[in-house]
Short mmCIF file of C-alpha atoms and ligand atoms in Angstrom, two decimals:
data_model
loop_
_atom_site.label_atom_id
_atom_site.label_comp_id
_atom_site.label_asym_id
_atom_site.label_seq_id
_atom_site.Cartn_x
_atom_site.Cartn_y
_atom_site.Cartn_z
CA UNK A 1 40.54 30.80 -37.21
CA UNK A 2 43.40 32.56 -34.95
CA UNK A 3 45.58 34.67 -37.05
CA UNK A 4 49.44 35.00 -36.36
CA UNK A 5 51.44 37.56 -37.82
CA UNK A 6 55.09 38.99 -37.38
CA UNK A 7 55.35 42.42 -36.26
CA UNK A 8 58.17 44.97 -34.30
CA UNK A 9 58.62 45.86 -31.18
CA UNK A 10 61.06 48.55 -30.03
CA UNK A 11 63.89 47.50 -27.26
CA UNK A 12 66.82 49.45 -25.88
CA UNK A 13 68.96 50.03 -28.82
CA UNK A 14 67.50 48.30 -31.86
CA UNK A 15 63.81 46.23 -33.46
CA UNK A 16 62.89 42.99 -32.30
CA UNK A 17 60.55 40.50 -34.65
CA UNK A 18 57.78 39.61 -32.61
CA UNK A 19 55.31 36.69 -32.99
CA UNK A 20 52.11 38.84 -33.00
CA UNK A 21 47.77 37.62 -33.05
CA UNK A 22 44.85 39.02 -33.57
CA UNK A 23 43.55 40.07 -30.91
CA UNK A 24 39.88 39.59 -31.99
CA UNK A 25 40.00 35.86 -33.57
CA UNK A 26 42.55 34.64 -30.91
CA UNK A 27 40.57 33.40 -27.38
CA UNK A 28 43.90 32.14 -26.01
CA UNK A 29 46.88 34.85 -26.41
CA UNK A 30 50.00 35.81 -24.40
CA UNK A 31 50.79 38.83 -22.48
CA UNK A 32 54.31 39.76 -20.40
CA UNK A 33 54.17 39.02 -16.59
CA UNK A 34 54.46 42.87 -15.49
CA UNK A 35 53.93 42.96 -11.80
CA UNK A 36 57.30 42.55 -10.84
CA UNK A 37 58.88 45.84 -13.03
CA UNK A 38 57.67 49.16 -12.38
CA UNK A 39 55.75 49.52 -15.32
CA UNK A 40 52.29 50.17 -13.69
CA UNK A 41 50.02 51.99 -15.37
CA UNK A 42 46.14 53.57 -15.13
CA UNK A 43 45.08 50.17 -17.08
CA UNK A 44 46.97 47.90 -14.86
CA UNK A 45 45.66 49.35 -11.74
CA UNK A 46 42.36 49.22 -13.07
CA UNK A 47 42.53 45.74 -13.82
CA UNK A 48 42.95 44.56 -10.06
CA UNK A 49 40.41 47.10 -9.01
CA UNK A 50 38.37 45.40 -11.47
CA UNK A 51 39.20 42.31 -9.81
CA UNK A 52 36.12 41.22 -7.30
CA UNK A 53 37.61 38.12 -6.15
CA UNK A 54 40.73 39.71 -4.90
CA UNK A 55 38.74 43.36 -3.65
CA UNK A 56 36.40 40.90 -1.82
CA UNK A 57 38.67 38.81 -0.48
CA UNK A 58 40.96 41.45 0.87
CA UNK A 59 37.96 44.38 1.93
CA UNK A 60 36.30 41.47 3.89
CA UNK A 61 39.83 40.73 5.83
CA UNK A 62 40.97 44.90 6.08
CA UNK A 63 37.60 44.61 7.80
CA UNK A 64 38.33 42.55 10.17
CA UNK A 65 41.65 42.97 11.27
CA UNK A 66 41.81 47.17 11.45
CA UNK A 67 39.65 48.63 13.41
CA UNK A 68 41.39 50.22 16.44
CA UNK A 69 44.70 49.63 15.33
CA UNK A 70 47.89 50.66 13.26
CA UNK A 71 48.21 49.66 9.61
CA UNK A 72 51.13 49.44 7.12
CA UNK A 73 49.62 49.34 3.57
CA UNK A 74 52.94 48.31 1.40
CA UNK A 75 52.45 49.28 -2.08
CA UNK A 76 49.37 51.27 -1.72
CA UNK A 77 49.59 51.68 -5.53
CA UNK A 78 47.17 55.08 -6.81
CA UNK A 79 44.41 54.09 -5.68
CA UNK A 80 45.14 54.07 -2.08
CA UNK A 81 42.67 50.88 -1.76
CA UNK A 82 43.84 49.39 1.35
CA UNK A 83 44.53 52.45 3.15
CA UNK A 84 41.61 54.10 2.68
CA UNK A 85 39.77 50.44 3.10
CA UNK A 86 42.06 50.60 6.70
CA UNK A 87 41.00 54.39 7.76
CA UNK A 88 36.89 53.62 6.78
CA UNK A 89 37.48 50.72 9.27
CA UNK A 90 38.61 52.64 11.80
CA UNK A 91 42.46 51.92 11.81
CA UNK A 92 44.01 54.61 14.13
CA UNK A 93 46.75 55.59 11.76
CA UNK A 94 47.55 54.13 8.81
CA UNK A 95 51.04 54.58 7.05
CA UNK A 96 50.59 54.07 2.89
CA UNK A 97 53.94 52.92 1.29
CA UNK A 98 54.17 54.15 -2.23
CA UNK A 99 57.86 53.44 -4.33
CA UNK A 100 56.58 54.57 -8.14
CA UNK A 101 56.94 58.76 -7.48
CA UNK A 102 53.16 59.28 -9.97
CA UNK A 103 51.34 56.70 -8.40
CA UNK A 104 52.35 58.16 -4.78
CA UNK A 105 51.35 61.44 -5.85
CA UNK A 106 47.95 60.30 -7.19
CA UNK A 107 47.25 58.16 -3.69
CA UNK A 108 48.00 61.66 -1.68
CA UNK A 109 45.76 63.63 -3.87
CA UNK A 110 42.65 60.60 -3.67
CA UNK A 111 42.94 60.16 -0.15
CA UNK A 112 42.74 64.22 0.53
CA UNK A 113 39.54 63.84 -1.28
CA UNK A 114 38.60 61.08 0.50
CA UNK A 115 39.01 63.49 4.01
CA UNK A 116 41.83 61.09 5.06
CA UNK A 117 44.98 63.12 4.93
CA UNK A 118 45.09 63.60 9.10
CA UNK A 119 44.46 59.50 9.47
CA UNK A 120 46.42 58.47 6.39
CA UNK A 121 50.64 59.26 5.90
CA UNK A 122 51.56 58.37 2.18
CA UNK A 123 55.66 57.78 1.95
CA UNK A 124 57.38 57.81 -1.17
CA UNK A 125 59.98 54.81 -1.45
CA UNK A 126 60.25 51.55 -1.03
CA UNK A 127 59.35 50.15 2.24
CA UNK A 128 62.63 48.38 2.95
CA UNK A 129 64.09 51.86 3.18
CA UNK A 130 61.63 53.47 5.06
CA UNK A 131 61.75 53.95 8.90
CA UNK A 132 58.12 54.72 10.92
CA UNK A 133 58.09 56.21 14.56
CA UNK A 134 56.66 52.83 16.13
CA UNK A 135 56.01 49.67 14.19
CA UNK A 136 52.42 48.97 13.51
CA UNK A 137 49.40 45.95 14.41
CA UNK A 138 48.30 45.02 11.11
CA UNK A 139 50.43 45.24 7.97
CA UNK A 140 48.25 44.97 4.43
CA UNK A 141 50.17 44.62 1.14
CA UNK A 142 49.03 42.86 -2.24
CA UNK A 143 52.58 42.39 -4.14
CA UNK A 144 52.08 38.76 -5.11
CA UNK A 145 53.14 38.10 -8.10
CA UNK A 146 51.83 35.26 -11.25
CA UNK A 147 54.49 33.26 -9.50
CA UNK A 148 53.72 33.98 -5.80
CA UNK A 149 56.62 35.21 -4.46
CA UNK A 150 58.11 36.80 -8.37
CA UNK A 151 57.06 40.36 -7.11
CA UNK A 152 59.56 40.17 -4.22
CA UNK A 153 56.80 39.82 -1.56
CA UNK A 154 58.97 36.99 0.67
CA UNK A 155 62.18 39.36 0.76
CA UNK A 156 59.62 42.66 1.49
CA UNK A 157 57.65 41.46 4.03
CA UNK A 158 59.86 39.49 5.93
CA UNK A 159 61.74 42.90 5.83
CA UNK A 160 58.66 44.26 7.36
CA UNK A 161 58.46 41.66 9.83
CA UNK A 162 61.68 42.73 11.03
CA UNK A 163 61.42 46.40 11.38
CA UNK A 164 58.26 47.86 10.97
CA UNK A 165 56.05 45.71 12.18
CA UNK A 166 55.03 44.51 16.07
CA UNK A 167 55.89 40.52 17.04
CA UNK A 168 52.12 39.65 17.31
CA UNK A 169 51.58 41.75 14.42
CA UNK A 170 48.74 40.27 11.71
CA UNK A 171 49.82 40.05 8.08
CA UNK A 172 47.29 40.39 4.69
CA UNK A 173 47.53 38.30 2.92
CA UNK A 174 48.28 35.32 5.29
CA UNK A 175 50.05 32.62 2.75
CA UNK A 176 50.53 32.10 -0.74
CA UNK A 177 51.87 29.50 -3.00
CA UNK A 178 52.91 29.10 -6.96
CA UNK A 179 51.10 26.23 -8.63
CA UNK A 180 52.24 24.16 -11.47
CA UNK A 181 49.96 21.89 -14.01
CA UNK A 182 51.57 19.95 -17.27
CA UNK A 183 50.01 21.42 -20.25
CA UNK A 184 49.87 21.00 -23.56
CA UNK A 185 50.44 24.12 -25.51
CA UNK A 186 48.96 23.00 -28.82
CA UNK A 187 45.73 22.21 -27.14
CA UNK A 188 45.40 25.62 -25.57
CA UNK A 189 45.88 27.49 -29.39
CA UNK A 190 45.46 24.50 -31.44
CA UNK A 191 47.14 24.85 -34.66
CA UNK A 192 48.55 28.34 -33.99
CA UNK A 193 51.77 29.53 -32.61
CA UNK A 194 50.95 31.73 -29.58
CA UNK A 195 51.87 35.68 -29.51
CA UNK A 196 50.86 38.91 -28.06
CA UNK A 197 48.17 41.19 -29.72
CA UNK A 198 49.34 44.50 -30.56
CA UNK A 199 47.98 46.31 -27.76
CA UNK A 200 50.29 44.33 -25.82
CA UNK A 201 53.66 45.62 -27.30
CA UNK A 202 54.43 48.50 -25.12
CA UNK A 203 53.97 46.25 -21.80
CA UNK A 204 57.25 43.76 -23.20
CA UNK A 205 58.92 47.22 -24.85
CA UNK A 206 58.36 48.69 -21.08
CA UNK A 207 59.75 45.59 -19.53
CA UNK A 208 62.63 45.63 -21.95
CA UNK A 209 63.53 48.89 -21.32
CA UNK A 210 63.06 48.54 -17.36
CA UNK A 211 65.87 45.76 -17.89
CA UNK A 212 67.99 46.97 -20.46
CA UNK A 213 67.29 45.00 -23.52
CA UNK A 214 65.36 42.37 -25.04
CA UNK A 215 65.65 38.83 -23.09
CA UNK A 216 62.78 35.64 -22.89
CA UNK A 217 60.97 37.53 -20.01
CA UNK A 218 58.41 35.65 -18.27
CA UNK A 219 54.60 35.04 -20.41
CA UNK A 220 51.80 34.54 -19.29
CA UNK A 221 48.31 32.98 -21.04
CA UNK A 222 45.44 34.77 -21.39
CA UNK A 223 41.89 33.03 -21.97
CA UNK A 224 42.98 29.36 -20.13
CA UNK A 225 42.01 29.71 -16.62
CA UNK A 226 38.80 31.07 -16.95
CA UNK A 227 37.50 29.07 -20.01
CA UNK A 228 36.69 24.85 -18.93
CA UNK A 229 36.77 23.83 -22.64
CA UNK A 230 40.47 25.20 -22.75
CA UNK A 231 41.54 24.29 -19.28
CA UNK A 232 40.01 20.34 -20.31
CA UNK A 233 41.98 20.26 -23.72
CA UNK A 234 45.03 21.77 -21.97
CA UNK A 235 45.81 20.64 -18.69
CA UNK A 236 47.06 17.43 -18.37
CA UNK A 237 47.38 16.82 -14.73
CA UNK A 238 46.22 17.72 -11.52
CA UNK A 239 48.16 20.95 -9.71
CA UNK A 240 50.76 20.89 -6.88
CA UNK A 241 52.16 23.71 -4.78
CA UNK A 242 55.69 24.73 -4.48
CA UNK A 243 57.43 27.83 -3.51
CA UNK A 244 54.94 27.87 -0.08
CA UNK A 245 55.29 31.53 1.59
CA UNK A 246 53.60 31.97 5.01
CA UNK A 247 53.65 35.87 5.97
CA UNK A 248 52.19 34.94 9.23
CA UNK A 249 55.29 32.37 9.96
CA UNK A 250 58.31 31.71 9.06
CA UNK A 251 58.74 33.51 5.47
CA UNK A 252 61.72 32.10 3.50
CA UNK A 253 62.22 33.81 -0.23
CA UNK A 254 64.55 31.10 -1.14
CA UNK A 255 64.71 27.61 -1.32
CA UNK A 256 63.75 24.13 -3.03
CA UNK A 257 60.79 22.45 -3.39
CA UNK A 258 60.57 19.07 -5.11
CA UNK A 259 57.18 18.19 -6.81
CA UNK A 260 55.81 15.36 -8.39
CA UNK A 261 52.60 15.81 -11.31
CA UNK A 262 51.07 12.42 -12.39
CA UNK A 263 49.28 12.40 -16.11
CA UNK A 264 45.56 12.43 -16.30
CA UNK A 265 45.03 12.80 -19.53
CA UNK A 266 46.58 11.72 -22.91
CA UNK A 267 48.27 15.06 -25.09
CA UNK A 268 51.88 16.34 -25.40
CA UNK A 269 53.35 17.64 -22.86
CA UNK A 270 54.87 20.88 -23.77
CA UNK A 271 55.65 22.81 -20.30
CA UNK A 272 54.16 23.96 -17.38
CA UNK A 273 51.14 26.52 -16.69
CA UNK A 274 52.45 27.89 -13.04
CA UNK A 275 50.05 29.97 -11.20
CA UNK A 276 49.32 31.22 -7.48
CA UNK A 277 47.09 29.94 -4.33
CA UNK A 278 46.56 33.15 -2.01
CA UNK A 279 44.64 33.08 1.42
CA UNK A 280 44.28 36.53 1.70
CA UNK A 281 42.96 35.72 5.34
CA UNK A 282 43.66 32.20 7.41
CA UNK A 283 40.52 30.63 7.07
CA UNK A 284 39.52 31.99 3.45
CA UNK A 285 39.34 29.69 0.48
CA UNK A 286 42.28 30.45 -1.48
CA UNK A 287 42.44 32.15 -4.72
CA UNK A 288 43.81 30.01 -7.40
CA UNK A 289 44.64 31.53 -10.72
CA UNK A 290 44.93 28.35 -12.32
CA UNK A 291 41.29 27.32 -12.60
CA UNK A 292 40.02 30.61 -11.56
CA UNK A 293 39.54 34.18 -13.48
CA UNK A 294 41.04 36.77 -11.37
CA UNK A 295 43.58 39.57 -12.63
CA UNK A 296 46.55 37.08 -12.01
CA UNK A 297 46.61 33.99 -15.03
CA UNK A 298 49.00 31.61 -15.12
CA UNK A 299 52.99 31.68 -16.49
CA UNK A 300 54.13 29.50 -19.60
CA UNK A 301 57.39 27.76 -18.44
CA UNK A 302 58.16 26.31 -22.06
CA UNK A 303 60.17 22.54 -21.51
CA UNK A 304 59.93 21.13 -24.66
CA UNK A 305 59.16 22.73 -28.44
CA UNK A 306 57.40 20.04 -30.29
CA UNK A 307 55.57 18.75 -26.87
CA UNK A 308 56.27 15.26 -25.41
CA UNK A 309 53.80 12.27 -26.02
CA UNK A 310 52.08 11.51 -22.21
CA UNK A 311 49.55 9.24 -20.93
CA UNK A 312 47.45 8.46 -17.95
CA UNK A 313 49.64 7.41 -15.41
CA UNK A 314 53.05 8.86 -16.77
CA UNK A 315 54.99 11.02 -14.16
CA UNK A 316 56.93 14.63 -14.15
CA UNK A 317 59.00 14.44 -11.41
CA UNK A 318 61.29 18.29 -10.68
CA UNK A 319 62.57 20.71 -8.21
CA UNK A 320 61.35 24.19 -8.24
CA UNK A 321 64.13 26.52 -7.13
CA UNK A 322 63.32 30.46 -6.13
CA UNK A 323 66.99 31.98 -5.00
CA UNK A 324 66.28 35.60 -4.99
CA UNK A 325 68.10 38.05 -7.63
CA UNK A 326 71.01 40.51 -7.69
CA UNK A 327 68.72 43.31 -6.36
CA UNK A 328 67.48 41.13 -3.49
CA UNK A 329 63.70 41.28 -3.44
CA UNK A 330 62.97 39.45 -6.82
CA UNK A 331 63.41 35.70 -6.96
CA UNK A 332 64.87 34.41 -10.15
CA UNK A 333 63.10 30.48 -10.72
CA UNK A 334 64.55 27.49 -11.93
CA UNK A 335 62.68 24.27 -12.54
CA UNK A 336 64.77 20.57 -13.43
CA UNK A 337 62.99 17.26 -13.55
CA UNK A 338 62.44 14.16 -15.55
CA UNK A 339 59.52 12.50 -17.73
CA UNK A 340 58.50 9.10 -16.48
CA UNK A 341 56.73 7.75 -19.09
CA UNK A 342 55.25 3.87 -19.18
CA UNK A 343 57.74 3.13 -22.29
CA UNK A 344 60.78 4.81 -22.91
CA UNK A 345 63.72 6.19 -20.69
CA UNK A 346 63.53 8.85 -18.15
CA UNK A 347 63.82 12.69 -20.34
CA UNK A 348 65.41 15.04 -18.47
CA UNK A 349 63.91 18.61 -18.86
CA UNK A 350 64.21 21.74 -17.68
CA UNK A 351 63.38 25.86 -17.36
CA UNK A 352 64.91 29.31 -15.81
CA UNK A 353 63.37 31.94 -15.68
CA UNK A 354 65.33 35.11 -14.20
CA UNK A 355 64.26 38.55 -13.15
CA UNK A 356 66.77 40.66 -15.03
CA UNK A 357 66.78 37.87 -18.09
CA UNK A 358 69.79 35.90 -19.04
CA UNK A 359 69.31 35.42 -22.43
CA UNK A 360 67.01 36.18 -25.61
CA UNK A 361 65.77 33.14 -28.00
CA UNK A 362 67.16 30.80 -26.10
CA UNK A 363 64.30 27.82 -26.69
CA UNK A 364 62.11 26.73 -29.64
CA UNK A 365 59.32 28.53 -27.54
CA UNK A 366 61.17 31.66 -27.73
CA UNK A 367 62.18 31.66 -30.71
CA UNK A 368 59.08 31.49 -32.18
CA UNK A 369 58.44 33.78 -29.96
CA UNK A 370 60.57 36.70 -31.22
CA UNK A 371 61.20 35.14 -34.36
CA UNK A 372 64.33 36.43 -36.60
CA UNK A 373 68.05 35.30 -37.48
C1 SAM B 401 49.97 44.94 -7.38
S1 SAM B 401 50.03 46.66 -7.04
C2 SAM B 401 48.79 46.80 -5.77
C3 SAM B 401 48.18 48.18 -5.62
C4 SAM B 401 47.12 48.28 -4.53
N1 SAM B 401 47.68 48.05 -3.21
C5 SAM B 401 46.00 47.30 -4.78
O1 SAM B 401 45.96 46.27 -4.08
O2 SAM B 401 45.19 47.54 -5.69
C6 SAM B 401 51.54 46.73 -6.18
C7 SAM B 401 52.03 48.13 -5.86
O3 SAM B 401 53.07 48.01 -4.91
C8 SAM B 401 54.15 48.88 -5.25
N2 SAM B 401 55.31 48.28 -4.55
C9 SAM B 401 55.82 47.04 -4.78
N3 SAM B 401 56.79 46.78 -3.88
C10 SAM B 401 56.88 47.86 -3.06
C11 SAM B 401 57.69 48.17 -1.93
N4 SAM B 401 58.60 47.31 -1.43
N5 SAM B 401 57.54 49.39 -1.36
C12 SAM B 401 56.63 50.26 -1.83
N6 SAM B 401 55.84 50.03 -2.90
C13 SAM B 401 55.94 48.82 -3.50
C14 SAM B 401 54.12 48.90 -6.76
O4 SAM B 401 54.77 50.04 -7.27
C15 SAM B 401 52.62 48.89 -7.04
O5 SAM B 401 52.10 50.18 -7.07
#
């Protein structure tokens, strides 16, 4: 049996109650979406190195596309992966674009080592305010986020496209896309409110303090994509893509996509898990961290606390709306829709989910969440 407990977790000026499981007895559990703060750490690196799909996916299209040529690796992150992926190729110079000062310094020292440091410049910054002598062929970066875009990669690379980056020039990863299924929470963690272990705390304390204090930042579930029996009681619809980015094409951060899911199965309908598609290259399959185990797993967007009665047939009808933030590269999401359910009026339901975080316990979810007065 999952075990829930309440615990504290430290945020900028004061405690916060915190809904927290054990990590051993609890299959299904929650853990803060981190990519888009600067919170990376050895662990978190680690984890996407870890990640075959995503090392094969992208090694296999580095491969291909830089041999002979110029490379851009935004967000080369400690490990210098791509870039050093890029110079074994035979890239002819490749430019590694760090913005967290530690990991930077750890990519210059690994890629000395690696007898790189004449075929491989690391910058410190962020590549929208870098400048290169000539813009490059091929431009690698892996900044997609849970939500595809929700690590700022629409605002950056289009940047890129712009400025550093030659007209023909070949982008990896070509396209991504967020996903959304209906799900029903209670089937997921039957019984058992969700919350984070306790080796989770210091990711949500680090977000916290990256924002400024406490606020319903963005979860995601860990233990559903990868596990049928949980994805079967769970999921109650097919998927559908919104928030399409094509960093080949025309690459739009912003805008509105309306969506329609159509019940499968019977449950209640408590939210939404929302997850990514990426083709790292054109004519791969894509990655989909819905149904898939990779080192990306799918947001909670909480619509409704006790979880709406659905059946076969019933209909969630919304618009899913990325406007990007204050700071310009991350998107801030919206979702608004309606229930269509075979008896019954239309229920109108809805979700927000911003980068910097407008508010703290604002839904039944959340409040449970970080529970207190
Ligand atoms: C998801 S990690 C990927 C690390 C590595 N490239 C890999 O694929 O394993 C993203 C990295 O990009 C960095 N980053 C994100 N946006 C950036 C930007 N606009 N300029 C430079 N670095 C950026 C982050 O600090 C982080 O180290």
């Amino acid at each position: 049996m999952q075990r829930s407990y309440t615990a504290e977790i430290a945020a900028p000026g004061r405690k916060v109650p915190v809904r927290a499981c054990d990590f051993e007895s609890s299959p299904v559990f929650l853990f803060p979406s981190v990519g888009e703060y600067p919170v990376y750490d050895e662990v978190a690196y680690e984890v996407m190195i870890k990640d075959e799909r995503r090392m094969g996916a992208y090694a296999e299209a580095v491969r291909r596309y830089a041999p002979g040529r110029t490379v851009l690796d935004i967000g080369t992150g400690q490990d210098a992966v791509w870039a050093l992926a890029a110079a074994r190729a035979g890239a002819r110079h490749v430019w590694a674009v760090e913005v967290i000062p530690k990991s930077a310094r750890i990519a210059r020292a690994n890629i000395e080592r690696a007898g790189f440091a004449d075929r491989i410049t690391v910058v410190e910054g962020l590549s929208t305010d870098i400048e290169l002598p000539e813009p490059v062929e091929v431009c690698v970066s892996e900044i997609i986020g849970t939500l595809g875009g929700s690590e700022g990669a629409g605002s950056v690379l289009r940047d890129a496209r712009k400025r550093l980056v030659k007209p023909d020039g070949v982008f990896i990863p070509h396209r991504s896309a967020t996903t959304a299924v209906a799900l029903d929470l209670d089937g997921a963690s039957p019984g058992q409110p969700l919350g984070f272990p306790a080796i989770v705390f210091r990711y949500v304390e680090e977000v916290f303090a990256a924002v400024g204090r406490p606020f319903d930042l963005r979860v995601v579930l860990e233990g559903v994509q990868d596990n049928p029996k949980v994805r079967e009681r769970s999921y109650l619809s097919s998927s559908v893509e919104v928030e399409p980015l094509e960093f080949n094409g025309d690459l739009d951060p912003e805008g509105v996509d309306g969506a329609e899911l159509t019940f499968t199965g019977k449950g209640k309908f408590s939210g939404l898990a929302l997850g990514v598609r990426l083709w790292v290259a054109e004519d791969d399959e894509p990655i989909d961290s819905l149904v898939q185990s990779s080192n990306w797993t799918p947001v909670y967007a909480p619509l409704s606390g006790e979880g709406l009665p659905v059946r076969p047939g019933d209909r969630f009808e919304f618009d899913f709306t990325a406007t990007l933030s204050d700071d310009g590269v991350h998107p801030d999401y919206a979702l608004t829709g309606e229930l269509h359910r075979a008896d019954g009026p239309a229920v109108p339901l809805s979700w927000s989910s911003t980068h910097h975080g407008d508010g703290f316990r604002t839904t039944p979810f959340y409040r449970s969440l970080f529970p207190g007065p």
